[in-house]
């Protein structure tokens, strides 16, 4: 079935959208490459007196646009709508409308209740009634998702924490959308984990439509390998709505299920040297921390394999934590998230000297005889000379990666990076594109075997014995 031009425009976000929709995803959806997984979705919408009639109309437009992106049907996605203020009204039951047209028409007829804000009562109603089999919800199953999307603009007049927990415990995934002067702590109490994915805020109802894309994509089952929406380092193998990773010949899939290693003896000391100057800005610094943790996910962090240290610099240098302090990914990533933003200047040369003189020193947790990797991130020109320190790092045998964003100077990045520089330096103009750099940055360190180690001697002895056996056979055959 060919999608209608109107649907295509809606998916592209060109009909009243406040923010551009990702064209690849929208085109895939319009072309029928994207279907929604079987889901029971209940919208829980606040129509208290603080929501003006014109604003309530904008909420209904938002609902209609999300519904347009769903694969609505008895065996696909079913949609219900709960309207609440001081009381609760079941406007659309999960069993009532089985077509998009019927659903959208029903949504347009919803009227605001215009009283108080009993959000806890509304969640309890959804749990007891809207998600009941009598109202069209399907029996609990791993193959069918249950989702509640709450839209509110105020502080509830009742308790939401316990009832939201009961709903989550019952298998309902909760998204919380706050508008205007909403109480953000309440949104976090209601929403499912991770909160970054389940809590959204918009300044006013006039821009709530910009969340359309998120919720169309949230329920979209596509060929994630084809669209590039995966974390596989080398090979992506698609399955309906999911994927798994594999590796090329000669590589081994690591424990994280995404990264590939060419080495079995890859003990490595990795130190991140992170620019925390004022030009980075707080919101971008949060993106940098997420980028660090993307790379951490690719490492085999353990006592015997990868150890990670973190240093932040601006006008001064601060060691956040040394090598070896955290030997599992959870603790390591939690420590990265807690890193506080320094601000001030950009003394990259001073930071590189600290890396060379301190970070890879045994007194700071470095292991003798283990490969050393430095990953330097900066967003601007250094305010001091970097040449000598960059040269010393490489002369000491450290493998150096340089990553620049925004106003970073590519010549400086190349000066920091190890040879071949094309594989060790990366640049992007936009902090939001750092995810792609994390995917490209490969840390595959293969250490040469130490001939003094027992294992190596055994392997060498075995090779000699095999060679002698071959020579003996040839000698016997020759002299027969």
Protein backbone atom coordinates (compact mmCIF):
# COMPACT_ATOMS: atom_id res chain seq x y z
CA UNK A 1 0.00 0.00 0.00
CA UNK A 2 1.45 3.36 -1.03
CA UNK A 3 1.45 5.95 1.81
CA UNK A 4 -0.64 9.07 1.23
CA UNK A 5 1.16 12.37 0.52
CA UNK A 6 -0.44 13.83 3.65
CA UNK A 7 0.98 11.08 5.84
CA UNK A 8 4.38 11.53 4.25
CA UNK A 9 4.29 15.26 5.06
CA UNK A 10 3.21 14.58 8.61
CA UNK A 11 6.08 12.16 9.09
CA UNK A 12 8.54 14.67 7.73
CA UNK A 13 7.25 17.14 10.28
CA UNK A 14 6.34 19.72 7.65
CA UNK A 15 2.76 20.22 8.86
CA UNK A 16 3.13 22.65 11.78
CA UNK A 17 6.28 21.01 13.17
CA UNK A 18 8.54 23.15 15.33
CA UNK A 19 11.68 21.07 14.80
CA UNK A 20 12.93 19.16 11.74
CA UNK A 21 12.34 15.41 11.72
CA UNK A 22 15.22 13.10 10.78
CA UNK A 23 14.66 12.59 7.05
CA UNK A 24 16.04 9.07 6.94
CA UNK A 25 13.66 7.84 9.64
CA UNK A 26 10.69 9.73 8.24
CA UNK A 27 11.33 8.45 4.73
CA UNK A 28 11.69 4.90 6.04
CA UNK A 29 8.40 5.21 7.89
CA UNK A 30 6.61 6.69 4.89
CA UNK A 31 7.99 3.98 2.61
CA UNK A 32 6.59 1.27 4.87
CA UNK A 33 10.02 0.13 6.09
CA UNK A 34 9.04 0.98 9.64
CA UNK A 35 6.20 -0.68 11.54
CA UNK A 36 5.33 -0.40 15.20
CA UNK A 37 5.73 -3.35 17.51
CA UNK A 38 2.54 -4.73 19.15
CA UNK A 39 1.89 -2.21 21.92
CA UNK A 40 -0.96 -1.11 24.19
CA UNK A 41 -0.50 2.68 24.51
CA UNK A 42 -2.55 4.84 26.88
CA UNK A 43 -2.18 8.63 26.77
CA UNK A 44 -2.90 10.24 30.17
CA UNK A 45 -3.55 13.93 29.51
CA UNK A 46 -3.88 16.73 32.04
CA UNK A 47 -6.84 19.05 31.33
CA UNK A 48 -6.82 20.92 34.65
CA UNK A 49 -7.85 24.56 34.81
CA UNK A 50 -4.23 25.71 34.21
CA UNK A 51 -4.44 24.26 30.70
CA UNK A 52 -6.15 26.82 28.49
CA UNK A 53 -8.60 25.61 25.83
CA UNK A 54 -6.21 26.63 23.01
CA UNK A 55 -3.38 24.74 24.72
CA UNK A 56 -5.54 21.64 25.11
CA UNK A 57 -6.17 21.76 21.36
CA UNK A 58 -2.39 21.67 20.82
CA UNK A 59 -2.16 18.56 23.02
CA UNK A 60 -4.79 16.87 20.86
CA UNK A 61 -2.85 17.76 17.68
CA UNK A 62 0.25 16.19 19.27
CA UNK A 63 -1.69 12.99 20.06
CA UNK A 64 -3.08 12.85 16.52
CA UNK A 65 0.37 13.19 14.97
CA UNK A 66 1.85 10.46 17.15
CA UNK A 67 -1.08 8.19 16.23
CA UNK A 68 -0.44 8.89 12.52
CA UNK A 69 3.00 7.30 12.91
CA UNK A 70 1.71 4.12 14.55
CA UNK A 71 0.78 0.83 12.94
CA UNK A 72 -2.73 0.78 14.41
CA UNK A 73 -4.67 -2.49 14.45
CA UNK A 74 -6.01 -5.26 16.69
CA UNK A 75 -2.79 -7.26 16.34
CA UNK A 76 -0.44 -4.27 16.18
CA UNK A 77 -0.81 -1.09 18.24
CA UNK A 78 -3.90 -0.30 20.29
CA UNK A 79 -4.41 3.23 21.66
CA UNK A 80 -6.40 4.55 24.61
CA UNK A 81 -6.77 8.07 26.04
CA UNK A 82 -7.41 8.97 29.69
CA UNK A 83 -8.40 12.59 30.42
CA UNK A 84 -7.96 13.90 33.97
CA UNK A 85 -8.22 16.91 36.24
CA UNK A 86 -9.84 16.50 39.70
CA UNK A 87 -11.66 13.51 38.22
CA UNK A 88 -10.74 10.96 35.57
CA UNK A 89 -12.52 10.15 32.33
CA UNK A 90 -11.78 7.25 30.00
CA UNK A 91 -12.12 9.05 26.66
CA UNK A 92 -10.84 6.33 24.32
CA UNK A 93 -10.70 2.66 25.26
CA UNK A 94 -8.02 0.33 23.89
CA UNK A 95 -10.80 -1.80 22.41
CA UNK A 96 -12.88 0.99 20.85
CA UNK A 97 -11.09 2.16 17.70
CA UNK A 98 -9.07 -0.17 15.48
CA UNK A 99 -8.20 2.36 12.74
CA UNK A 100 -6.18 5.57 12.70
CA UNK A 101 -9.06 7.56 11.26
CA UNK A 102 -11.41 6.49 14.05
CA UNK A 103 -8.82 7.20 16.72
CA UNK A 104 -7.95 10.66 15.40
CA UNK A 105 -11.62 11.59 15.12
CA UNK A 106 -12.24 10.49 18.72
CA UNK A 107 -9.26 12.53 19.93
CA UNK A 108 -10.55 15.71 18.25
CA UNK A 109 -13.80 15.42 20.24
CA UNK A 110 -12.17 15.33 23.71
CA UNK A 111 -13.10 18.32 25.91
CA UNK A 112 -11.08 19.68 28.85
CA UNK A 113 -12.35 18.96 32.39
CA UNK A 114 -10.93 22.24 33.78
CA UNK A 115 -10.69 21.48 37.51
CA UNK A 116 -7.74 20.34 39.70
CA UNK A 117 -4.69 18.13 39.03
CA UNK A 118 -5.06 14.60 40.44
CA UNK A 119 -2.25 12.91 38.53
CA UNK A 120 -1.89 10.02 40.98
CA UNK A 121 -5.58 9.25 40.64
CA UNK A 122 -5.22 9.21 36.85
CA UNK A 123 -2.30 6.75 36.98
CA UNK A 124 -4.27 4.51 39.35
CA UNK A 125 -7.23 4.63 36.95
CA UNK A 126 -5.00 3.68 34.03
CA UNK A 127 -3.56 0.76 36.01
CA UNK A 128 -6.94 -0.55 37.21
CA UNK A 129 -9.16 0.28 34.24
CA UNK A 130 -7.49 1.55 31.05
CA UNK A 131 -4.94 -1.30 30.97
CA UNK A 132 -7.49 -3.96 31.96
CA UNK A 133 -8.50 -6.78 29.62
CA UNK A 134 -12.09 -5.57 29.88
CA UNK A 135 -11.07 -2.30 28.21
CA UNK A 136 -9.13 -4.06 25.46
CA UNK A 137 -5.66 -4.51 26.92
CA UNK A 138 -3.95 -7.73 25.92
CA UNK A 139 -2.72 -10.40 28.33
CA UNK A 140 0.72 -9.63 29.69
CA UNK A 141 3.33 -11.06 27.33
CA UNK A 142 7.01 -10.44 26.43
CA UNK A 143 5.83 -9.82 22.86
CA UNK A 144 3.44 -6.98 23.75
CA UNK A 145 4.58 -3.70 25.30
CA UNK A 146 2.41 -1.62 27.61
CA UNK A 147 3.13 2.12 27.56
CA UNK A 148 1.64 5.13 29.35
CA UNK A 149 2.43 8.65 28.08
CA UNK A 150 1.57 11.31 30.68
CA UNK A 151 1.27 14.97 29.63
CA UNK A 152 1.00 17.51 32.48
CA UNK A 153 1.75 21.17 33.15
CA UNK A 154 1.50 21.46 36.92
CA UNK A 155 2.18 20.08 40.36
CA UNK A 156 -0.17 17.19 41.26
CA UNK A 157 -2.50 17.59 44.22
CA UNK A 158 -2.01 13.96 45.23
CA UNK A 159 0.85 11.52 45.60
CA UNK A 160 2.26 9.98 42.42
CA UNK A 161 5.40 8.16 43.60
CA UNK A 162 3.86 4.96 44.99
CA UNK A 163 1.17 4.54 42.34
CA UNK A 164 3.66 5.13 39.53
CA UNK A 165 5.91 2.47 41.06
CA UNK A 166 2.98 0.03 41.14
CA UNK A 167 2.29 0.75 37.48
CA UNK A 168 5.92 0.17 36.54
CA UNK A 169 6.00 -3.03 38.61
CA UNK A 170 2.96 -4.19 36.61
CA UNK A 171 5.05 -3.90 33.43
CA UNK A 172 3.87 -0.49 32.23
CA UNK A 173 6.58 1.70 30.72
CA UNK A 174 5.89 5.33 31.66
CA UNK A 175 6.93 8.39 29.66
CA UNK A 176 6.39 11.74 31.44
CA UNK A 177 6.08 14.97 29.43
CA UNK A 178 6.18 18.24 31.38
CA UNK A 179 5.06 21.61 30.07
CA UNK A 180 5.80 25.14 31.30
CA UNK A 181 5.87 25.43 35.11
CA UNK A 182 5.61 21.71 35.72
CA UNK A 183 7.23 20.15 38.79
CA UNK A 184 10.24 18.30 37.37
CA UNK A 185 10.78 16.11 40.45
CA UNK A 186 7.26 14.73 39.99
CA UNK A 187 8.03 13.82 36.37
CA UNK A 188 11.08 11.87 37.53
CA UNK A 189 9.03 10.06 40.18
CA UNK A 190 6.56 8.91 37.53
CA UNK A 191 8.86 7.99 34.64
CA UNK A 192 10.56 4.67 33.91
CA UNK A 193 14.33 4.25 33.82
CA UNK A 194 16.48 5.46 32.20
CA UNK A 195 15.07 8.89 33.03
CA UNK A 196 16.96 10.56 30.16
CA UNK A 197 14.82 8.54 27.74
CA UNK A 198 11.53 8.80 29.61
CA UNK A 199 11.33 12.41 30.84
CA UNK A 200 10.75 15.28 28.41
CA UNK A 201 10.17 18.98 28.96
CA UNK A 202 8.87 21.70 26.65
CA UNK A 203 8.57 25.39 27.44
CA UNK A 204 4.96 25.68 26.30
CA UNK A 205 2.17 23.72 24.64
CA UNK A 206 2.90 25.60 21.40
CA UNK A 207 6.07 23.51 20.91
CA UNK A 208 4.88 20.12 22.21
CA UNK A 209 4.65 18.91 18.60
CA UNK A 210 8.45 18.80 18.45
CA UNK A 211 8.24 15.60 20.54
CA UNK A 212 6.27 13.87 17.75
CA UNK A 213 9.40 12.49 16.16
CA UNK A 214 10.63 10.95 19.42
CA UNK A 215 7.44 9.00 20.01
CA UNK A 216 7.09 7.91 16.39
CA UNK A 217 10.62 6.50 16.56
CA UNK A 218 10.15 5.02 20.07
CA UNK A 219 7.57 2.53 18.78
CA UNK A 220 9.14 2.01 15.36
CA UNK A 221 10.48 -1.41 14.43
CA UNK A 222 12.87 -0.98 11.52
CA UNK A 223 15.91 -2.64 9.99
CA UNK A 224 18.31 -1.09 12.47
CA UNK A 225 21.35 -2.38 10.57
CA UNK A 226 20.16 -0.73 7.34
CA UNK A 227 19.43 2.61 9.03
CA UNK A 228 22.74 2.64 10.91
CA UNK A 229 21.03 2.85 14.31
CA UNK A 230 23.26 0.29 16.01
CA UNK A 231 26.47 0.13 18.05
CA UNK A 232 28.17 -2.74 16.23
CA UNK A 233 31.82 -2.05 15.60
CA UNK A 234 32.19 -4.29 12.55
CA UNK A 235 29.24 -6.46 11.44
CA UNK A 236 25.53 -5.92 12.16
CA UNK A 237 23.06 -8.82 11.72
CA UNK A 238 19.46 -7.65 11.54
CA UNK A 239 16.36 -9.25 13.03
CA UNK A 240 12.84 -7.79 13.26
CA UNK A 241 13.10 -4.71 15.47
CA UNK A 242 16.48 -5.76 16.79
CA UNK A 243 20.01 -6.78 15.79
CA UNK A 244 23.10 -8.56 17.01
CA UNK A 245 26.76 -7.85 16.38
CA UNK A 246 29.47 -10.01 14.87
CA UNK A 247 33.09 -9.60 13.85
CA UNK A 248 35.14 -10.02 10.71
CA UNK A 249 37.44 -13.04 10.31
CA UNK A 250 40.39 -12.80 12.66
CA UNK A 251 38.52 -10.75 15.27
CA UNK A 252 36.71 -11.83 18.44
CA UNK A 253 33.48 -10.35 19.78
CA UNK A 254 34.12 -8.84 23.20
CA UNK A 255 31.97 -9.29 26.31
CA UNK A 256 30.01 -6.08 25.64
CA UNK A 257 28.50 -7.78 22.55
CA UNK A 258 29.44 -4.88 20.25
CA UNK A 259 33.20 -4.43 20.06
CA UNK A 260 35.75 -6.62 18.28
CA UNK A 261 39.29 -7.40 19.32
CA UNK A 262 42.14 -8.79 17.26
CA UNK A 263 44.04 -9.62 20.41
CA UNK A 264 43.62 -12.03 23.28
CA UNK A 265 46.42 -10.46 25.36
CA UNK A 266 45.17 -6.87 25.21
CA UNK A 267 45.97 -5.55 28.72
CA UNK A 268 45.90 -1.78 28.24
CA UNK A 269 46.17 1.37 30.36
CA UNK A 270 43.90 4.05 28.87
CA UNK A 271 43.85 7.66 30.10
CA UNK A 272 41.34 10.25 28.89
CA UNK A 273 42.63 13.85 28.87
CA UNK A 274 39.51 16.03 28.68
CA UNK A 275 39.26 19.75 27.91
CA UNK A 276 36.97 21.39 30.49
CA UNK A 277 37.49 24.98 29.35
CA UNK A 278 34.66 27.54 29.45
CA UNK A 279 34.18 27.38 25.65
CA UNK A 280 32.90 23.81 25.94
CA UNK A 281 29.74 24.95 27.85
CA UNK A 282 27.91 22.83 30.45
CA UNK A 283 25.41 21.14 28.11
CA UNK A 284 28.21 20.05 25.74
CA UNK A 285 30.33 18.84 28.67
CA UNK A 286 27.51 16.39 29.45
CA UNK A 287 27.75 15.13 25.85
CA UNK A 288 31.52 14.69 26.30
CA UNK A 289 30.91 12.51 29.39
CA UNK A 290 28.47 10.35 27.44
CA UNK A 291 31.09 10.07 24.66
CA UNK A 292 33.71 8.88 27.16
CA UNK A 293 31.33 6.20 28.39
CA UNK A 294 30.62 5.10 24.82
CA UNK A 295 34.32 4.34 24.45
CA UNK A 296 34.45 2.70 27.88
CA UNK A 297 31.67 0.37 26.68
CA UNK A 298 33.99 -0.84 23.91
CA UNK A 299 36.80 -1.72 26.33
CA UNK A 300 37.24 -5.00 28.19
CA UNK A 301 37.48 -3.38 31.63
CA UNK A 302 38.77 -5.76 34.32
CA UNK A 303 41.68 -6.34 36.70
CA UNK A 304 43.72 -8.07 34.01
CA UNK A 305 42.62 -6.24 30.84
CA UNK A 306 41.78 -2.55 30.34
CA UNK A 307 42.35 -0.02 33.14
CA UNK A 308 41.03 3.53 32.66
CA UNK A 309 42.06 6.87 34.16
CA UNK A 310 40.52 10.31 33.67
CA UNK A 311 42.16 13.76 33.75
CA UNK A 312 40.38 17.07 33.15
CA UNK A 313 42.17 20.29 32.28
CA UNK A 314 41.45 23.96 31.66
CA UNK A 315 43.84 26.61 33.05
CA UNK A 316 45.00 23.90 35.47
CA UNK A 317 45.04 20.10 35.49
CA UNK A 318 42.93 17.85 37.74
CA UNK A 319 43.13 14.08 37.98
CA UNK A 320 39.54 12.85 38.29
CA UNK A 321 40.60 9.29 39.04
CA UNK A 322 43.81 7.27 38.40
CA UNK A 323 44.32 4.06 36.49
CA UNK A 324 43.08 0.96 38.26
CA UNK A 325 40.75 2.63 40.75
CA UNK A 326 37.67 1.21 38.99
CA UNK A 327 37.90 -2.26 37.45
CA UNK A 328 34.32 -2.72 36.30
CA UNK A 329 32.33 -0.70 33.79
CA UNK A 330 29.47 0.30 36.08
CA UNK A 331 31.67 1.98 38.72
CA UNK A 332 33.84 3.50 36.01
CA UNK A 333 30.92 5.02 34.10
CA UNK A 334 29.33 6.30 37.32
CA UNK A 335 32.60 8.08 38.16
CA UNK A 336 32.68 9.66 34.69
CA UNK A 337 29.10 10.94 35.13
CA UNK A 338 30.08 12.62 38.42
CA UNK A 339 32.93 14.63 36.86
CA UNK A 340 32.35 18.36 37.58
CA UNK A 341 32.95 20.94 34.85
CA UNK A 342 36.06 23.12 35.50
CA UNK A 343 35.58 25.99 32.96
CA UNK A 344 38.33 28.68 32.46
CA UNK A 345 41.21 28.36 29.92
CA UNK A 346 42.75 25.76 27.55
CA UNK A 347 46.29 24.74 28.62
CA UNK A 348 46.62 21.63 26.48
CA UNK A 349 50.44 21.60 26.64
CA UNK A 350 50.40 21.60 30.43
CA UNK A 351 47.83 18.78 30.38
CA UNK A 352 49.96 16.68 28.02
CA UNK A 353 52.98 17.13 30.32
CA UNK A 354 50.84 15.91 33.23
CA UNK A 355 49.79 12.88 31.20
CA UNK A 356 53.41 12.04 30.34
CA UNK A 357 54.92 12.70 33.77
CA UNK A 358 52.13 11.48 36.05
CA UNK A 359 49.17 9.60 34.56
CA UNK A 360 51.25 6.71 33.15
CA UNK A 361 53.50 6.57 36.20
CA UNK A 362 53.29 3.43 38.42
CA UNK A 363 52.59 5.75 41.35
CA UNK A 364 49.32 6.68 39.62
CA UNK A 365 48.26 3.10 38.94
CA UNK A 366 50.02 2.41 35.63
CA UNK A 367 51.19 -1.18 35.10
CA UNK A 368 54.76 -1.88 33.93
CA UNK A 369 54.96 -3.61 30.55
CA UNK A 370 51.34 -2.80 29.63
CA UNK A 371 50.42 -0.84 26.49
CA UNK A 372 49.61 2.84 27.18
CA UNK A 373 46.89 4.78 25.32
CA UNK A 374 46.12 8.49 25.70
CA UNK A 375 42.86 9.95 24.35
CA UNK A 376 42.98 13.74 24.22
CA UNK A 377 39.78 15.76 23.71
CA UNK A 378 39.72 19.51 23.03
CA UNK A 379 37.33 22.07 21.57
CA UNK A 380 39.76 24.95 20.92
CA UNK A 381 43.28 26.24 20.30
CA UNK A 382 45.74 25.61 23.10
CA UNK A 383 46.87 28.69 25.05
CA UNK A 384 50.32 27.19 25.56
CA UNK A 385 52.87 25.29 23.46
CA UNK A 386 52.06 21.62 22.92
CA UNK A 387 54.92 20.48 20.65
CA UNK A 388 57.47 19.20 23.20
CA UNK A 389 54.91 17.44 25.39
CA UNK A 390 53.18 15.81 22.41
CA UNK A 391 56.53 14.61 21.06
CA UNK A 392 57.61 13.21 24.44
CA UNK A 393 54.36 11.25 24.83
CA UNK A 394 54.93 9.47 21.54
CA UNK A 395 58.67 8.96 22.22
CA UNK A 396 57.68 7.23 25.46
CA UNK A 397 55.71 4.72 23.38
CA UNK A 398 52.23 5.98 24.26
CA UNK A 399 49.62 5.50 21.54
CA UNK A 400 47.98 8.93 21.31
CA UNK A 401 44.51 9.70 19.93
CA UNK A 402 43.41 13.32 19.41
CA UNK A 403 39.75 14.30 19.14
CA UNK A 404 38.66 17.85 18.32
CA UNK A 405 35.27 19.55 18.18
CA UNK A 406 34.16 23.03 17.12
CA UNK A 407 37.10 25.46 17.18
CA UNK A 408 39.76 22.80 17.71
CA UNK A 409 42.82 23.29 15.49
CA UNK A 410 43.42 20.31 13.23
CA UNK A 411 47.18 20.96 13.00
CA UNK A 412 47.38 20.66 16.81
CA UNK A 413 45.32 17.45 16.72
CA UNK A 414 47.71 15.97 14.15
CA UNK A 415 50.69 17.01 16.28
CA UNK A 416 49.26 15.14 19.27
CA UNK A 417 48.16 12.03 17.33
CA UNK A 418 50.30 8.95 16.78
CA UNK A 419 51.24 7.70 13.32
CA UNK A 420 49.48 7.11 11.01
CA UNK A 421 47.73 10.35 11.95
CA UNK A 422 44.73 9.53 9.74
CA UNK A 423 43.83 6.70 12.13
CA UNK A 424 44.56 8.60 15.34
CA UNK A 425 42.98 12.03 15.01
CA UNK A 426 39.30 12.91 14.59
CA UNK A 427 37.46 16.20 14.14
CA UNK A 428 33.81 17.26 13.99
CA UNK A 429 32.20 20.70 14.05
CA UNK A 430 29.29 19.56 16.22
CA UNK A 431 29.34 18.05 19.72
CA UNK A 432 26.24 16.02 18.83
CA UNK A 433 28.28 14.17 16.17
CA UNK A 434 30.73 12.80 18.75
CA UNK A 435 28.78 9.53 18.81
CA UNK A 436 30.10 8.76 15.33
CA UNK A 437 33.69 9.40 16.49
CA UNK A 438 33.18 6.95 19.37
CA UNK A 439 32.11 4.31 16.84
CA UNK A 440 35.16 4.94 14.63
CA UNK A 441 37.81 5.16 17.34
CA UNK A 442 39.44 1.73 17.57
CA UNK A 443 41.65 0.78 20.51
CA UNK A 444 43.07 -2.59 19.48
CA UNK A 445 46.45 -2.97 21.16
CA UNK A 446 48.32 -6.22 20.52
CA UNK A 447 51.33 -6.68 22.72
CA UNK A 448 54.31 -8.71 21.56
CA UNK A 449 54.81 -11.90 23.49
CA UNK A 450 57.52 -11.77 26.14
CA UNK A 451 59.93 -14.61 25.24
CA UNK A 452 60.85 -14.90 28.93
CA UNK A 453 57.31 -15.83 29.96
CA UNK A 454 56.65 -19.52 30.60
CA UNK A 455 53.72 -19.70 28.19
CA UNK A 456 55.87 -18.35 25.38
CA UNK A 457 58.67 -20.79 26.16
CA UNK A 458 56.23 -23.70 26.06
CA UNK A 459 54.88 -22.51 22.69
CA UNK A 460 58.43 -22.10 21.38
CA UNK A 461 59.45 -25.56 22.62
CA UNK A 462 56.37 -27.11 20.98
CA UNK A 463 57.19 -25.42 17.65
CA UNK A 464 60.80 -26.73 17.82
CA UNK A 465 59.62 -30.26 18.63
CA UNK A 466 57.16 -30.20 15.72
CA UNK A 467 59.85 -28.97 13.37
CA UNK A 468 62.28 -31.69 14.53
CA UNK A 469 59.63 -34.37 13.97
CA UNK A 470 59.09 -33.16 10.40
CA UNK A 471 62.84 -33.13 9.74
CA UNK A 472 63.24 -36.63 11.27
CA UNK A 473 60.50 -38.06 9.01
CA UNK A 474 62.09 -36.48 5.95
CA UNK A 475 65.50 -37.88 6.94
CA UNK A 476 64.11 -41.42 7.44
CA UNK A 477 62.26 -41.34 4.11
CA UNK A 478 65.34 -39.98 2.31
CA UNK A 479 67.58 -42.75 3.61
CA UNK A 480 65.22 -45.68 2.92
